[in-house]
N, CA, C and O atoms as a Tinker XYZ file with bonds, in Angstrom:
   508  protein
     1  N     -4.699000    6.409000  -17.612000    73     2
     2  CA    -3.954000    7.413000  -16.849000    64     1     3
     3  C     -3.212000    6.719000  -15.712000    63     2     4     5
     4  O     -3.928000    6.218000  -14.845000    81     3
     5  N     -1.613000    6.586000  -15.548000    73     3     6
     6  CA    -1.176000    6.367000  -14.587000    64     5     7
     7  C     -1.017000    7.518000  -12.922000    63     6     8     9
     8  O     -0.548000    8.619000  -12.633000    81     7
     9  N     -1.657000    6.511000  -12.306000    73     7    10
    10  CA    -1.821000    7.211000  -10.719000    64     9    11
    11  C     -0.553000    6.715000  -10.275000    63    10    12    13
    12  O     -0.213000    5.635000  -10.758000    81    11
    13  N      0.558000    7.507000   -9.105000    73    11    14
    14  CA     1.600000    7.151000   -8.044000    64    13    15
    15  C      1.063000    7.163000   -6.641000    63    14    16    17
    16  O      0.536000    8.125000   -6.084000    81    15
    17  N      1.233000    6.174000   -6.232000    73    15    18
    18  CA     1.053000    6.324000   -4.941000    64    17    19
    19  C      2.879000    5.820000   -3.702000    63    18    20    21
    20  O      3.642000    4.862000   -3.827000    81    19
    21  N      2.890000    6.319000   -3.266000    73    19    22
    22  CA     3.863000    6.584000   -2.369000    64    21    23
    23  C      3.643000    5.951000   -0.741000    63    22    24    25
    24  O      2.623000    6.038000   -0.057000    81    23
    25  N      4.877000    5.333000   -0.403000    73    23    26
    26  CA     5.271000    5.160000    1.505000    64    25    27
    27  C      5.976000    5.055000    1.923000    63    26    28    29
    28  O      7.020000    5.259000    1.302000    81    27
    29  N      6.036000    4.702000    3.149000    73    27    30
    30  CA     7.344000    4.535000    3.539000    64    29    31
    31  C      8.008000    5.736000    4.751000    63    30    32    33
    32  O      8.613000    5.745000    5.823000    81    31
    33  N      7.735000    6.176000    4.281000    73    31    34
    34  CA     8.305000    7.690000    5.210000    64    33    35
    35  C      8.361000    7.924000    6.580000    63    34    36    37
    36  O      7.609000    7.172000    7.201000    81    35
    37  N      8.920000    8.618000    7.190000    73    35    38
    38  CA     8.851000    8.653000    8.715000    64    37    39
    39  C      9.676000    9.282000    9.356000    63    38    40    41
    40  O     10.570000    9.774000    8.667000    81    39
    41  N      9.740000    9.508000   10.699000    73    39    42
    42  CA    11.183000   10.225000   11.683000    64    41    43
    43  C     12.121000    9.072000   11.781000    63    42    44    45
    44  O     11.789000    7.914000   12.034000    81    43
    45  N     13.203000    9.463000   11.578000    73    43    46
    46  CA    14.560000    8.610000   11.952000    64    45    47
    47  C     15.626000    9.525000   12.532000    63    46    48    49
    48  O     15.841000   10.629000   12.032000    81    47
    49  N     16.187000    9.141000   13.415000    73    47    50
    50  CA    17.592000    9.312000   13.542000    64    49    51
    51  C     18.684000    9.217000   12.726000    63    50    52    53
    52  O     18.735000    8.298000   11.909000    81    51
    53  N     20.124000   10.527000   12.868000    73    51    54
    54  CA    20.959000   10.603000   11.718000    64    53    55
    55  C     21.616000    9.050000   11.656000    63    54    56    57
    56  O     22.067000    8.631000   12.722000    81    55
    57  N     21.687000    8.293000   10.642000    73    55    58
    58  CA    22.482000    7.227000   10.699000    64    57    59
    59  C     21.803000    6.088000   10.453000    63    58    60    61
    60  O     22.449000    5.083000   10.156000    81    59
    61  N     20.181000    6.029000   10.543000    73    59    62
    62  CA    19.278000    5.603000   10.354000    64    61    63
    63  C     18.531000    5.220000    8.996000    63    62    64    65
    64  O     18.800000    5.990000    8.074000    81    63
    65  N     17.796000    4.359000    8.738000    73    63    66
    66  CA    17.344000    3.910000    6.743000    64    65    67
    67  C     16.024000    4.038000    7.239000    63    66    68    69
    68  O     15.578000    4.314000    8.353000    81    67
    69  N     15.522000    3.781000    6.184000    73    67    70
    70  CA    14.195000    4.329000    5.696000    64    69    71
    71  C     13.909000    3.679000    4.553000    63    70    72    73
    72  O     14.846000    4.043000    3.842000    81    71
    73  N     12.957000    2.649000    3.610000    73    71    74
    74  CA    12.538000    2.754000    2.341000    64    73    75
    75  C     11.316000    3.336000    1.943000    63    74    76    77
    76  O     10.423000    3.457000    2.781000    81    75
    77  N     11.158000    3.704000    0.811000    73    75    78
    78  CA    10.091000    4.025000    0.514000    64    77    79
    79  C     10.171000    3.367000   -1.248000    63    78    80    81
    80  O     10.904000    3.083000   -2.195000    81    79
    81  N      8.418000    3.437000   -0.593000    73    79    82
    82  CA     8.228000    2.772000   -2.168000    64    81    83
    83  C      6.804000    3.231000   -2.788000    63    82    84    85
    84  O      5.749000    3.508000   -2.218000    81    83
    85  N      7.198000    3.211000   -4.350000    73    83    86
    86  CA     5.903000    3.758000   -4.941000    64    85    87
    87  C      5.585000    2.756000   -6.136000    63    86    88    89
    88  O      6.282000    2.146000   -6.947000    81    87
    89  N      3.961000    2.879000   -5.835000    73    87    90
    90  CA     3.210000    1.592000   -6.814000    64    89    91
    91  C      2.665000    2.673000   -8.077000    63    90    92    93
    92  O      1.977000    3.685000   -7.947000    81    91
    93  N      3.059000    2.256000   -8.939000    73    91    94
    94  CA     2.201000    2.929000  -10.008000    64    93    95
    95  C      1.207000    1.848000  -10.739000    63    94    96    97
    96  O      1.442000    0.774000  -11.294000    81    95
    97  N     -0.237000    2.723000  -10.462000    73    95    98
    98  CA    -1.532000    2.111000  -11.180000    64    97    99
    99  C     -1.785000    2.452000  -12.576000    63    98   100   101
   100  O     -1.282000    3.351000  -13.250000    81    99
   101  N     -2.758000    1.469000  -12.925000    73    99   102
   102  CA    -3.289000    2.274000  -14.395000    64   101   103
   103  C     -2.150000    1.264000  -15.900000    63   102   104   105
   104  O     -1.107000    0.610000  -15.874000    81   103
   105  N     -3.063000    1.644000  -16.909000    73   103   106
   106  CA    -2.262000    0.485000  -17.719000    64   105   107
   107  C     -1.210000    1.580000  -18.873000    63   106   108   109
   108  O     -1.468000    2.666000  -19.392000    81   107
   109  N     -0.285000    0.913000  -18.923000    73   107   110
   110  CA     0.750000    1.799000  -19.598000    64   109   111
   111  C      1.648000    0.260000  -20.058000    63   110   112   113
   112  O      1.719000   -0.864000  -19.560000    81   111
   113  N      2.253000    0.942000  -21.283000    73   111   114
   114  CA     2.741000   -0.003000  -21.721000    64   113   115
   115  C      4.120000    0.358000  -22.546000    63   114   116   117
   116  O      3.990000    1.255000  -23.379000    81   115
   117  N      5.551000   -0.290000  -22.401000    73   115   118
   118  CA     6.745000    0.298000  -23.043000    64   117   119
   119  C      7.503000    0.881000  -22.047000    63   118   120   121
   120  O      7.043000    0.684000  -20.922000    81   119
   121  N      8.703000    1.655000  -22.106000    73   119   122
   122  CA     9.947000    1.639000  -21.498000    64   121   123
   123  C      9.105000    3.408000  -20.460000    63   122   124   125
   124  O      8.400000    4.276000  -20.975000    81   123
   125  N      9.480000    3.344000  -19.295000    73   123   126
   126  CA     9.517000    4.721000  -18.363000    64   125   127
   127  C     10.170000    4.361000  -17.657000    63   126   128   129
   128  O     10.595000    3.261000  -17.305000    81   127
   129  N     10.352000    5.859000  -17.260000    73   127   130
   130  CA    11.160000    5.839000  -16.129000    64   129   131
   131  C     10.567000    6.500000  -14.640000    63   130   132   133
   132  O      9.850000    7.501000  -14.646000    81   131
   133  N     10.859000    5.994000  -13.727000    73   131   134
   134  CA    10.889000    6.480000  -12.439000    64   133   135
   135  C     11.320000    7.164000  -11.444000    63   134   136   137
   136  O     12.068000    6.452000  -10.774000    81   135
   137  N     11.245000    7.907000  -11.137000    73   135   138
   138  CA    12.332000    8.777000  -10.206000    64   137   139
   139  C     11.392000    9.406000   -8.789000    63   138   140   141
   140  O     10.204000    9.383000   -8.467000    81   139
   141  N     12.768000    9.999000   -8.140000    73   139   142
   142  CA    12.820000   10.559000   -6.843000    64   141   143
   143  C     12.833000   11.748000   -7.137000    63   142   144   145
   144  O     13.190000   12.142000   -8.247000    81   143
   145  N     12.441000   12.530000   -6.177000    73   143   146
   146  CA    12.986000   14.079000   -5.659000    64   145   147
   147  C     12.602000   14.157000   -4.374000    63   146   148   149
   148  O     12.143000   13.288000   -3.633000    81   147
   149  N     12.794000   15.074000   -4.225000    73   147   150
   150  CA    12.700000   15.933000   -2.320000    64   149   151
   151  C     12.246000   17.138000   -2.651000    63   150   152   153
   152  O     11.873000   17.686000   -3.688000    81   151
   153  N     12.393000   17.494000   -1.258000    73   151   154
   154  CA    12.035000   19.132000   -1.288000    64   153   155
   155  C     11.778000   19.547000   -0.033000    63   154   156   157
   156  O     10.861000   19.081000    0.643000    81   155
   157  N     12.616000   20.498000    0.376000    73   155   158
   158  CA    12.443000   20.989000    1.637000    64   157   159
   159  C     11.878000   21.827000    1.693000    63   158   160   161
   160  O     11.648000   22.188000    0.539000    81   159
   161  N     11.235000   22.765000    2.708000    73   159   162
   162  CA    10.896000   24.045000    2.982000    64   161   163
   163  C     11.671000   25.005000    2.340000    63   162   164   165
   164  O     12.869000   25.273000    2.424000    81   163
   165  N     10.865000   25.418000    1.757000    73   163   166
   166  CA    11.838000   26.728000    1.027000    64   165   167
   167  C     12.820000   26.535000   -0.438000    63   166   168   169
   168  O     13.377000   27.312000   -1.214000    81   167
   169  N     12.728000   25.568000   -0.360000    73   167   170
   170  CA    13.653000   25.477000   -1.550000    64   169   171
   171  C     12.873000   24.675000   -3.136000    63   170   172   173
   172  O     11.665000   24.507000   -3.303000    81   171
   173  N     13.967000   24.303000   -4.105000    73   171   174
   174  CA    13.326000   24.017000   -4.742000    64   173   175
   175  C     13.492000   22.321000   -4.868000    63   174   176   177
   176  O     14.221000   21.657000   -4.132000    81   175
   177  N     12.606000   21.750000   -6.023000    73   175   178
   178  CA    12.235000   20.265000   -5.732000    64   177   179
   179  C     13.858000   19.807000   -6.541000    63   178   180   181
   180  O     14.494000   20.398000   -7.414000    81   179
   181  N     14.082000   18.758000   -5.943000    73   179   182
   182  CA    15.765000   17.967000   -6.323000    64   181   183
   183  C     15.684000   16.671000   -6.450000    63   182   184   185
   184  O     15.173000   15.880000   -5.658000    81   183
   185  N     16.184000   16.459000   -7.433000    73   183   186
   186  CA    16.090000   14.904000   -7.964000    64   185   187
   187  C     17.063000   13.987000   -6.928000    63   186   188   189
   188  O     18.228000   14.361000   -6.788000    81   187
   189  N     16.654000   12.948000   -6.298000    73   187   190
   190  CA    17.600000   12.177000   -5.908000    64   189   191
   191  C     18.217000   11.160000   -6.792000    63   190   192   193
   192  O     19.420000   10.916000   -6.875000    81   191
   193  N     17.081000   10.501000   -7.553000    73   191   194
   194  CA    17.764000    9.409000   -8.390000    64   193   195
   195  C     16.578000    8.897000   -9.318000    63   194   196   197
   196  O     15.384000    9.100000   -9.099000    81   195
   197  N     17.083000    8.240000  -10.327000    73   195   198
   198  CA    15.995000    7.615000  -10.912000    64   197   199
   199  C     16.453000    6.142000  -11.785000    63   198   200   201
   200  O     17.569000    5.625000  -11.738000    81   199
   201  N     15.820000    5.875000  -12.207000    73   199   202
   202  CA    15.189000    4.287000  -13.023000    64   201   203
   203  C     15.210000    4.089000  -14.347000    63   202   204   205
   204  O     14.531000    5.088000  -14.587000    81   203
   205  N     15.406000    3.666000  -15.350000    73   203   206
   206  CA    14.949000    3.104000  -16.870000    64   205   207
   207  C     13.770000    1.747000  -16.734000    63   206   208   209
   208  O     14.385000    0.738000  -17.079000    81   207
   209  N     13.331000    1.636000  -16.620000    73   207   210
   210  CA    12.573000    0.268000  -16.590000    64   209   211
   211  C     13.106000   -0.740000  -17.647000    63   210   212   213
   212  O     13.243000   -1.894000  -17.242000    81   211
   213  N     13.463000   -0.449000  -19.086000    73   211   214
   214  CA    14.078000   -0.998000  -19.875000    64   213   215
   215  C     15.300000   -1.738000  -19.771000    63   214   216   217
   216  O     15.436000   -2.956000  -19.886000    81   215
   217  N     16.522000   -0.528000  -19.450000    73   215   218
   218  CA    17.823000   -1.112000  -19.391000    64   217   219
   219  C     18.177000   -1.022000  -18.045000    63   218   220   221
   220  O     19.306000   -1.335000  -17.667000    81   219
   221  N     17.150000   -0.547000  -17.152000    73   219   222
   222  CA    17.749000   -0.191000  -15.608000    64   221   223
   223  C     18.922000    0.541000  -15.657000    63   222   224   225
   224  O     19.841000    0.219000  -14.905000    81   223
   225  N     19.056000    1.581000  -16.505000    73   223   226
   226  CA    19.970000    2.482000  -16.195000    64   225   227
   227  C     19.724000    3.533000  -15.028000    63   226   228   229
   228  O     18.687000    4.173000  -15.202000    81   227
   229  N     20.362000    3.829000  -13.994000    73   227   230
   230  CA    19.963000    4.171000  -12.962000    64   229   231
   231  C     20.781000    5.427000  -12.504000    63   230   232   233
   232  O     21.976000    5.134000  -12.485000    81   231
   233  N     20.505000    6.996000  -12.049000    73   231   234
   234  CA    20.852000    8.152000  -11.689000    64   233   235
   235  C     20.765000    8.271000  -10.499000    63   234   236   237
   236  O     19.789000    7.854000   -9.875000    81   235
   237  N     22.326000    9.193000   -9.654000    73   235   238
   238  CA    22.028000    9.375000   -8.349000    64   237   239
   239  C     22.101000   10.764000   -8.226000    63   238   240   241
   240  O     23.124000   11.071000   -8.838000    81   239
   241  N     21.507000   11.929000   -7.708000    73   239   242
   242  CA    21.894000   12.980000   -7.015000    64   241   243
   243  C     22.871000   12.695000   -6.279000    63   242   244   245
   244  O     22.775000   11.865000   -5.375000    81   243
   245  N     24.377000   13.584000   -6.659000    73   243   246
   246  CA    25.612000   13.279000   -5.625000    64   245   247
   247  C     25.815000   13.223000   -4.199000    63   246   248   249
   248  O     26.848000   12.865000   -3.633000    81   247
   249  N     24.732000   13.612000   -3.663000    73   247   250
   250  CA    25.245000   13.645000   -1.981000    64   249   251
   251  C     24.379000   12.304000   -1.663000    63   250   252   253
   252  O     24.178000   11.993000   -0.489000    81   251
   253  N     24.006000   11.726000   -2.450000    73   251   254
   254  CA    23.018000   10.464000   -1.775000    64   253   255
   255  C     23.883000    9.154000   -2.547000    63   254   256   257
   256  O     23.790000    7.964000   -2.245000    81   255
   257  N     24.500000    9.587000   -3.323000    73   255   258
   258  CA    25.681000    8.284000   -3.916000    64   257   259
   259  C     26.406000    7.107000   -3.143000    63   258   260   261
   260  O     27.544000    7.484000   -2.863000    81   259
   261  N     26.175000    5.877000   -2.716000    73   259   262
   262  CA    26.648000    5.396000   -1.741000    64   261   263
   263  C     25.455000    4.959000   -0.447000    63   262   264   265
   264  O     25.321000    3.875000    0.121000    81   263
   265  N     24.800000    6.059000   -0.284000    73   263   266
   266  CA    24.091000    6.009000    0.397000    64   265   267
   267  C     22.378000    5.163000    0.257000    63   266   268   269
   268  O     21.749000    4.440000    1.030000    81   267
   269  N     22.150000    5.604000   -0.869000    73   267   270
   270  CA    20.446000    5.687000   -1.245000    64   269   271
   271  C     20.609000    4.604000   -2.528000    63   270   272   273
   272  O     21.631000    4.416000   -3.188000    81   271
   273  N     19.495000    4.046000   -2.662000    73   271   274
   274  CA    19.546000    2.513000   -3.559000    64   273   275
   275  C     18.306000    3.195000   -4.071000    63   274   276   277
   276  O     17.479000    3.876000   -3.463000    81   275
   277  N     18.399000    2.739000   -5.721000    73   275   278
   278  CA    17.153000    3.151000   -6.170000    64   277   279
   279  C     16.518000    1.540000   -7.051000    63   278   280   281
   280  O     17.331000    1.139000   -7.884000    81   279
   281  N     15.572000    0.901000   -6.963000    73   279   282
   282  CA    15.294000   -0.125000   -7.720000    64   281   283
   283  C     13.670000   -0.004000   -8.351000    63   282   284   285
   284  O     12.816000    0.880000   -8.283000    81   283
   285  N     13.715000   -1.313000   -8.967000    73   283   286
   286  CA    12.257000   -1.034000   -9.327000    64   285   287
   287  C     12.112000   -2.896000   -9.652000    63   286   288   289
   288  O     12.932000   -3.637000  -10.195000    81   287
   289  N     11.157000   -3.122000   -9.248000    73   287   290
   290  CA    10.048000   -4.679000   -9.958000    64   289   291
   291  C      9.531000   -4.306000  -10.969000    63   290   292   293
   292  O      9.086000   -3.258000  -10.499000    81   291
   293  N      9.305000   -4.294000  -11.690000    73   291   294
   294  CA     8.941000   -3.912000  -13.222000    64   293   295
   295  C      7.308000   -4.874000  -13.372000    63   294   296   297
   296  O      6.247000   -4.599000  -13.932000    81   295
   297  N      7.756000   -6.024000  -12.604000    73   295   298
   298  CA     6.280000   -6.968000  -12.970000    64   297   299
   299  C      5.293000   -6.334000  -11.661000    63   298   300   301
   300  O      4.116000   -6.660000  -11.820000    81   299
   301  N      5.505000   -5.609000  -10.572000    73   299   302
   302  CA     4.462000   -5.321000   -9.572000    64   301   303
   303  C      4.600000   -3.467000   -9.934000    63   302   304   305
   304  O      3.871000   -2.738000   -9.260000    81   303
   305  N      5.541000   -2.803000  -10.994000    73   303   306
   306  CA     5.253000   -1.482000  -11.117000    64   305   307
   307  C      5.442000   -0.761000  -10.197000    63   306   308   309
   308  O      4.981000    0.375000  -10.090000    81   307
   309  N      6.375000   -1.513000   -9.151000    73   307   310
   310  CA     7.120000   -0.502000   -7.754000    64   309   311
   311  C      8.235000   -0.385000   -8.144000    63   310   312   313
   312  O      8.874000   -1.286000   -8.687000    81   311
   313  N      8.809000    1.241000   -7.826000    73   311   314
   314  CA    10.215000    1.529000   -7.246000    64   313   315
   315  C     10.021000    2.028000   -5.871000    63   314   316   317
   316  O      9.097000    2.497000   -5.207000    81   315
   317  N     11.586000    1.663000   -5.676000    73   315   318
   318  CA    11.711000    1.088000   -3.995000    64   317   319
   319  C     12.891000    2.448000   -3.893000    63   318   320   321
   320  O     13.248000    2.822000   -5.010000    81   319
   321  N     13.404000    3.071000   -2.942000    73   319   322
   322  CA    14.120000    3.984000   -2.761000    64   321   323
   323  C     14.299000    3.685000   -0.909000    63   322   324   325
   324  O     13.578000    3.949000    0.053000    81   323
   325  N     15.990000    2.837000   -1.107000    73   323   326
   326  CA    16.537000    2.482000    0.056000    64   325   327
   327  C     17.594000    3.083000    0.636000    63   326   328   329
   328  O     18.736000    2.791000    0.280000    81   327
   329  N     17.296000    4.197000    1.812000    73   327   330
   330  CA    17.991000    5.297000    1.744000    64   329   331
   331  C     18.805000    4.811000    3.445000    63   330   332   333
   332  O     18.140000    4.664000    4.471000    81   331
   333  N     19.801000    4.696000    3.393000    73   331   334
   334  CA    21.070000    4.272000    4.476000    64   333   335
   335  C     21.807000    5.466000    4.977000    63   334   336   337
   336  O     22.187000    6.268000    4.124000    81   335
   337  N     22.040000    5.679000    6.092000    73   335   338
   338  CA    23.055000    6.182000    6.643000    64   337   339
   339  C     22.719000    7.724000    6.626000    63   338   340   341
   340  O     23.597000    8.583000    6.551000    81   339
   341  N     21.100000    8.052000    6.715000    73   339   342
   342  CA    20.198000    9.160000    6.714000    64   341   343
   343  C     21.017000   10.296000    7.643000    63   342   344   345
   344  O     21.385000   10.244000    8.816000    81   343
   345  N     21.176000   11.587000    6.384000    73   343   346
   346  CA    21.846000   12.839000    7.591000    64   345   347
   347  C     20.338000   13.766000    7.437000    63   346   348   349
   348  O     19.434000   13.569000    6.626000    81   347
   349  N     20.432000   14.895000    8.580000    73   347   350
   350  CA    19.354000   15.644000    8.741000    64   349   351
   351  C     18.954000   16.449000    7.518000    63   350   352   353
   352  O     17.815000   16.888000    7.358000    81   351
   353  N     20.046000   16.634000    6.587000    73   351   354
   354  CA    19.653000   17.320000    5.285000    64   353   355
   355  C     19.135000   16.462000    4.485000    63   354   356   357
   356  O     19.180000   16.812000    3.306000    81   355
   357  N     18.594000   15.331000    4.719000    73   355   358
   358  CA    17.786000   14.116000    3.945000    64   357   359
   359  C     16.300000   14.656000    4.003000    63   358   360   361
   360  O     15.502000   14.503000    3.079000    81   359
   361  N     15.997000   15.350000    5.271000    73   359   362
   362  CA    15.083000   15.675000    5.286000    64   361   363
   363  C     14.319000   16.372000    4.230000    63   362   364   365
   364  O     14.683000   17.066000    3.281000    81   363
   365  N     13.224000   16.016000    4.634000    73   363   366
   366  CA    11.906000   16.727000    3.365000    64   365   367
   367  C     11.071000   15.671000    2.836000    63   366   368   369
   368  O     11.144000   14.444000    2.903000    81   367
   369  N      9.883000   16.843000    2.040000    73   367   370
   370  CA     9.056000   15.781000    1.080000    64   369   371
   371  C      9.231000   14.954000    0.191000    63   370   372   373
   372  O      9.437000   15.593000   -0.841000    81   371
   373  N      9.276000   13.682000   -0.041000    73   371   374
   374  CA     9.876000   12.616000   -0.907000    64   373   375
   375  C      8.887000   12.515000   -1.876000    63   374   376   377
   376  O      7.948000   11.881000   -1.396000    81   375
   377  N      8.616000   12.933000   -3.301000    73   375   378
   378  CA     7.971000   12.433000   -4.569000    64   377   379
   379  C      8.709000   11.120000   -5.160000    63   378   380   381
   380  O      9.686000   10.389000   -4.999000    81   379
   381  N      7.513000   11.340000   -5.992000    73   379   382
   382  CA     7.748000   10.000000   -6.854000    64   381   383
   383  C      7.277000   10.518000   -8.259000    63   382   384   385
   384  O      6.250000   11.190000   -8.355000    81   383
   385  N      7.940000   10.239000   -9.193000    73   383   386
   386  CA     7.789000   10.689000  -10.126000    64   385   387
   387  C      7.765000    9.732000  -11.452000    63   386   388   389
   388  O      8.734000    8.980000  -11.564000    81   387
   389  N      6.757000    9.679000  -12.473000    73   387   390
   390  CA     6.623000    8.828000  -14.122000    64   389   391
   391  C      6.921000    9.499000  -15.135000    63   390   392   393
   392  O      6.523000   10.662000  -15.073000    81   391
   393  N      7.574000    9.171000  -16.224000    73   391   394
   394  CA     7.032000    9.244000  -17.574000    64   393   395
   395  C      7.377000    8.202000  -18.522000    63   394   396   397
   396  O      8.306000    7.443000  -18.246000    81   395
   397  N      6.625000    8.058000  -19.792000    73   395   398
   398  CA     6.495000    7.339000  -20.313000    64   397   399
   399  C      8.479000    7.750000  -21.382000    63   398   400   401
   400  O      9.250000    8.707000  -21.320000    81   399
   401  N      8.505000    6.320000  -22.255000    73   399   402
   402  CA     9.405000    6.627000  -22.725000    64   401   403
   403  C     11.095000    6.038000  -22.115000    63   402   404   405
   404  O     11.156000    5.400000  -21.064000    81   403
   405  N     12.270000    6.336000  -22.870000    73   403   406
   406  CA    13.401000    6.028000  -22.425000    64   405   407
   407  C     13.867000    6.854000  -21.743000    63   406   408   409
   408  O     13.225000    7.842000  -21.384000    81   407
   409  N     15.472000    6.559000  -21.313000    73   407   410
   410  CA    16.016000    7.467000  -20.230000    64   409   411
   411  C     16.393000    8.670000  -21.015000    63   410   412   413
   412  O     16.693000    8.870000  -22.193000    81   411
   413  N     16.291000    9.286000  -20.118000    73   411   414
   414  CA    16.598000   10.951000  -20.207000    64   413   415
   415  C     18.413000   11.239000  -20.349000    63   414   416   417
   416  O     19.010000   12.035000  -21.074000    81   415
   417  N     18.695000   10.711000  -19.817000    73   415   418
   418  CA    20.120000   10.809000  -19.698000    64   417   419
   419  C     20.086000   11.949000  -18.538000    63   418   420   421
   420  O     19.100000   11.973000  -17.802000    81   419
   421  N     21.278000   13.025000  -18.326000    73   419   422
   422  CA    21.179000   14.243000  -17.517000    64   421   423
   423  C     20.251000   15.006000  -17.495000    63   422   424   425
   424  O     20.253000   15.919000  -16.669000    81   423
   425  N     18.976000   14.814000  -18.585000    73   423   426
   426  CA    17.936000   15.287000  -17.997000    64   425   427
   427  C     17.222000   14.964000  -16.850000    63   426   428   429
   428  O     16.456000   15.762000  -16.308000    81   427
   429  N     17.450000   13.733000  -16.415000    73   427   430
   430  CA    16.817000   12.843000  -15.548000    64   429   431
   431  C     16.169000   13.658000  -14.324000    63   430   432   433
   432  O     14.975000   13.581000  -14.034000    81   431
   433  N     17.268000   14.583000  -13.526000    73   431   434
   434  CA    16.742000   15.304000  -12.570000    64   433   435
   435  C     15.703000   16.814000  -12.601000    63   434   436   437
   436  O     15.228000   17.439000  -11.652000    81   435
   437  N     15.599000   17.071000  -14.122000    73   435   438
   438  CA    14.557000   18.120000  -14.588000    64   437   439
   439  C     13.001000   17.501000  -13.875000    63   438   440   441
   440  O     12.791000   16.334000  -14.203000    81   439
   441  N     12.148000   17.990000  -13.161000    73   439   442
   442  CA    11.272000   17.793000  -12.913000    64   441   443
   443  C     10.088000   17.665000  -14.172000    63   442   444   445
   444  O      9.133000   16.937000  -14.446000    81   443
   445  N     10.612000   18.548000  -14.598000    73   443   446
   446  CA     9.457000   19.035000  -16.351000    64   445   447
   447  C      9.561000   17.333000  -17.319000    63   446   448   449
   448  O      8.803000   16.970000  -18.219000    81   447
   449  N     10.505000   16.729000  -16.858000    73   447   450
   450  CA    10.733000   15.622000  -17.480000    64   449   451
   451  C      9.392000   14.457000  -17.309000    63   450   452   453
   452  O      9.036000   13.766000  -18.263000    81   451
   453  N      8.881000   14.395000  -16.241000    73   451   454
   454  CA     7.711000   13.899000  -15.921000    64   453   455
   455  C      6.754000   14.315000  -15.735000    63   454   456   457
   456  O      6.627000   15.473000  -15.337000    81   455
   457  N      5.685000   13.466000  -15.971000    73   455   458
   458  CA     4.641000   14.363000  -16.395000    64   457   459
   459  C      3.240000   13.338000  -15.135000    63   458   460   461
   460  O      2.023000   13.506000  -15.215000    81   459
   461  N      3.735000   12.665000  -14.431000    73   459   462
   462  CA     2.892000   12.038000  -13.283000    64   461   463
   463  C      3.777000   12.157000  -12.006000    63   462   464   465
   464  O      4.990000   11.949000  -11.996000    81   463
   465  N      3.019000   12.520000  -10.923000    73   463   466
   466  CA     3.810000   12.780000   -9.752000    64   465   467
   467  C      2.717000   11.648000   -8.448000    63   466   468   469
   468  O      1.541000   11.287000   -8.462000    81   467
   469  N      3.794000   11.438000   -7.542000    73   467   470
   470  CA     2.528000   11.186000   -6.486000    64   469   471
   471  C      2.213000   12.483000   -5.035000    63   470   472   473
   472  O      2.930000   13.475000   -4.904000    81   471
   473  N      1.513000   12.296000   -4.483000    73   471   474
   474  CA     1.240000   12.784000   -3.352000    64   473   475
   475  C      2.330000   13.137000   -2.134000    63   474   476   477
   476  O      2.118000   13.800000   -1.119000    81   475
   477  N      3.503000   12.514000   -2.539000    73   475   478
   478  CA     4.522000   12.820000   -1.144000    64   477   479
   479  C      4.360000   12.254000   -0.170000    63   478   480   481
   480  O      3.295000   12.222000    0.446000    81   479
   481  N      5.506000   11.641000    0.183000    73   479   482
   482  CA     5.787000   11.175000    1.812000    64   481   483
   483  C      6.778000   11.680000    2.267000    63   482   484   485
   484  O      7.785000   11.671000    1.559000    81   483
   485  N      6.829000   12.244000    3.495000    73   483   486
   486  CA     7.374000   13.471000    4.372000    64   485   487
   487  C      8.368000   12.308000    5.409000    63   486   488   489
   488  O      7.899000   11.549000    6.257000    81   487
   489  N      9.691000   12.441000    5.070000    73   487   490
   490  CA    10.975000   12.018000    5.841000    64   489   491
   491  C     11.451000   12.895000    6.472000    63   490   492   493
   492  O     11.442000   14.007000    5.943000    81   491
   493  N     12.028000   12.757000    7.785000    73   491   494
   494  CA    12.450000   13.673000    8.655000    64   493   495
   495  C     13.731000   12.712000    9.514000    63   494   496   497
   496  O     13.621000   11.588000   10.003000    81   495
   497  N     14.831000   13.542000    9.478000    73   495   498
   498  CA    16.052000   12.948000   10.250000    64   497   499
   499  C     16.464000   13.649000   11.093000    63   498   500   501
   500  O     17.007000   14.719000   10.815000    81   499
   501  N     16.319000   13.250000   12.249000    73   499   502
   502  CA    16.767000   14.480000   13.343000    64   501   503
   503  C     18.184000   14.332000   14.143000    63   502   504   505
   504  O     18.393000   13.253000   14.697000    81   503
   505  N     19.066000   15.259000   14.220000    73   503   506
   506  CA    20.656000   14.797000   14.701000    64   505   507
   507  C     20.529000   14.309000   16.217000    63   506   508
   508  O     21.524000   13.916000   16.825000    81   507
């Protein structure tokens, strides 16, 4: 069974970076992918971006394009999520998200797509 664990997180100022990164435990073997979401109060959970481990084909949620770097080490089983030039709507709970398998293509940002989550780390950008 793969476990996520998640960090990184914290208060910043608008204009400000942040990484976060998540280790996935447990033995698994073959192509997954990795991804982001958020989620603010009240709303619902939103993909920022995600990973192929295979071909590193890589997805951005549009307002973070430019902004937010998504990578992964494949030999230590971290993706890294390097988020630049932080506005206050960055804010919220940051997941981390697995599943086994190739890329999704535009499914990528379906949550139902993964089937391991971690615990959340809570980013906050204040103007």
């Amino acid at each position: 069974q793969v476990h996520l664990s998640e960090s990184g997180g914290g208060s910043v100022q608008a204009g400000g970076s942040l990484t976060l990164s998540c280790v996935a435990s447990g033995y698994f073997y073959g192509a997954y992918q990795m991804a982001w979401f958020r989620q603010a109060s009240g709303t619902d959970r939103e993909g920022v971006g995600s990973i192929d481990s295979d071909d590193g084909t890589i997805y951005y949620e549009e307002t973070v394009k430019g902004r937010f770097t998504i990578s992964l080490d494949h030999a230590k089983k971290t993706s890294f999520l390097q988020m630049n030039s932080l506005k206050p709507e960055d804010s919220g709970m940051y997941y981390c998200a697995f599943t086994m398998g190739g890329t999704r293509g535009q499914r990528w940002s379906n949550p139902y797509e993964y089937n391991t989550w971690g615990q959340g780390t809570q980013v906050t950008v204040s103007s």
